[in-house]
């Protein structure tokens, strides 16, 4: 198939999922055309089957806000014609789904079906805002196929948006050959030269991730045992986290690595992952940690319980309860047998339920059905 993929090309989870999906589909023989304002960050290698089309935007003094939605729709339609695309797959409804709707309308009577994958805040925060709700609902209803990355997100979408069409659940995935436990030499010593325990946080450092709670939890753990905290990513709350680490005299133990492309080399150094978010529709970082054999302490919110089982691959705790999160972290870190057991369980669960080998065919199947239905539409005209 020849597939156009649109996503936010930055470090957010939806962009990561979209990019990894494109890479996996290309490896399975599909031609992938990313259409966005920048090259997705996780594309680190050139491939004959992966193409990138930059959305060009003319600016004009009249525009306070350049109309990206329109420029994207134009790029989608152009790429569809020039590259004979079979379909578009957009990740994160706002505004990508609206652009795909416009591109499809522009090309009529040629059919250009589009699939929308919902990731989280496009439904729970941004999409639920009155200013975006009607158009988000419209573009979901108009999509030729819709998927959500967890049952939780599917249920919220159907309920809050009063959607009357099927929304399929296709969970997020991880390539278990790329993300795996450390084999022999890892970068552990570089970060924890005295054999300290390593805790990891990986996110876009947005307020919803509760980055200050990560530092609070670590401070409580650090009072009890020698430990280091690797902070991977960047975003609005990095400064406050850096300030807190300094205030708590933890600067030498909290290592801010910023945005990283090869997170698999870092995750496998960890003993524990911290994800104390206020809301999380899936928790991709926890899954990437699981595949790397790293148990997690997560908030019991949204779709996280579909990924991590309390007491098996880590612990689920009420959001903002940093005391219990720290106590649970210490329970794992001070008990080597428990830690090893949870690490094995985490890897097993990632392999069994979320491995890209098993999940990518679900997307291929959705594409086939969407293409089939769109051909039926043409013949019935
Ligand atoms: O964190 C966000 O709100 C951004 C969003 C994204 O686009 O990165 O993250 C969502 O999508 C991820 C990938 O499917 C999920 O793992 C995250 O749980 C989800 N975030 C939220 O629901 C807050």
Coordinates of C-alpha atoms and ligand atoms in Angstrom, one line a residue, residues 8 10-18 91-92 117-122 124-126 149 152-153 172 204 206 208-209 275 277-286 303-304, ligand 1:
X8 CA 3.3 16.0 15.1
X10 CA 8.1 16.3 17.8
X11 CA 8.9 14.2 20.9
X12 CA 5.2 13.6 21.9
X13 CA 4.0 10.1 22.2
X14 CA 1.6 10.4 19.2
X15 CA 4.5 11.4 16.9
X16 CA 6.6 8.6 18.2
X17 CA 3.8 6.0 17.6
X18 CA 3.1 7.4 14.1
X91 CA -2.4 10.8 14.2
X92 CA -3.9 13.2 16.7
X117 CA -6.0 7.6 15.3
X118 CA -6.9 9.3 18.6
X119 CA -4.0 9.5 21.1
X120 CA -5.2 11.3 24.2
X121 CA -5.3 15.0 24.8
X122 CA -6.9 15.5 21.3
X124 CA -9.5 14.5 26.8
X125 CA -8.1 18.1 27.0
X126 CA -7.9 20.0 23.7
X149 CA -4.9 3.7 21.5
X152 CA -10.3 4.0 28.0
X153 CA -9.8 6.5 25.2
X172 CA 0.3 1.2 21.2
X204 CA 7.6 15.9 27.1
X206 CA 4.3 19.1 30.0
X208 CA 0.1 16.9 32.8
X209 CA 3.2 14.7 33.4
X275 CA 5.2 8.1 35.3
X277 CA 1.0 11.9 35.3
X278 CA -2.4 13.4 36.1
X279 CA -3.8 11.8 33.0
X280 CA -2.4 9.3 30.5
X281 CA -4.4 7.6 27.8
X282 CA -1.8 4.9 27.4
X283 CA 1.6 5.7 28.7
X284 CA 4.0 4.8 25.9
X285 CA 7.0 5.5 28.0
X286 CA 5.9 2.8 30.5
X303 CA -5.5 3.7 30.0
X304 CA -2.4 3.0 32.2
Ligands
LIG1 O1 1.0 13.9 26.3 C1 0.2 14.3 25.5 O2 -0.9 14.8 25.7 C2 0.5 14.2 24.1 C3 0.1 12.9 23.4 C4 1.0 13.0 22.3 O3 0.6 13.3 21.2 O4 2.2 12.7 22.5 O5 0.3 11.8 24.2 C5 -0.8 10.9 24.2 O6 -0.4 9.9 23.2 C6 0.5 8.9 23.6 C7 0.8 8.0 22.4 O7 -0.4 7.3 22.0 C8 0.0 8.2 24.8 O8 1.0 7.2 25.2 C9 -0.2 9.2 26.0 O9 -0.7 8.5 27.1 C10 -1.1 10.3 25.5 N1 -1.1 11.3 26.5 C11 -2.1 11.6 27.3 O10 -3.2 11.0 27.2 C12 -1.9 12.7 28.3

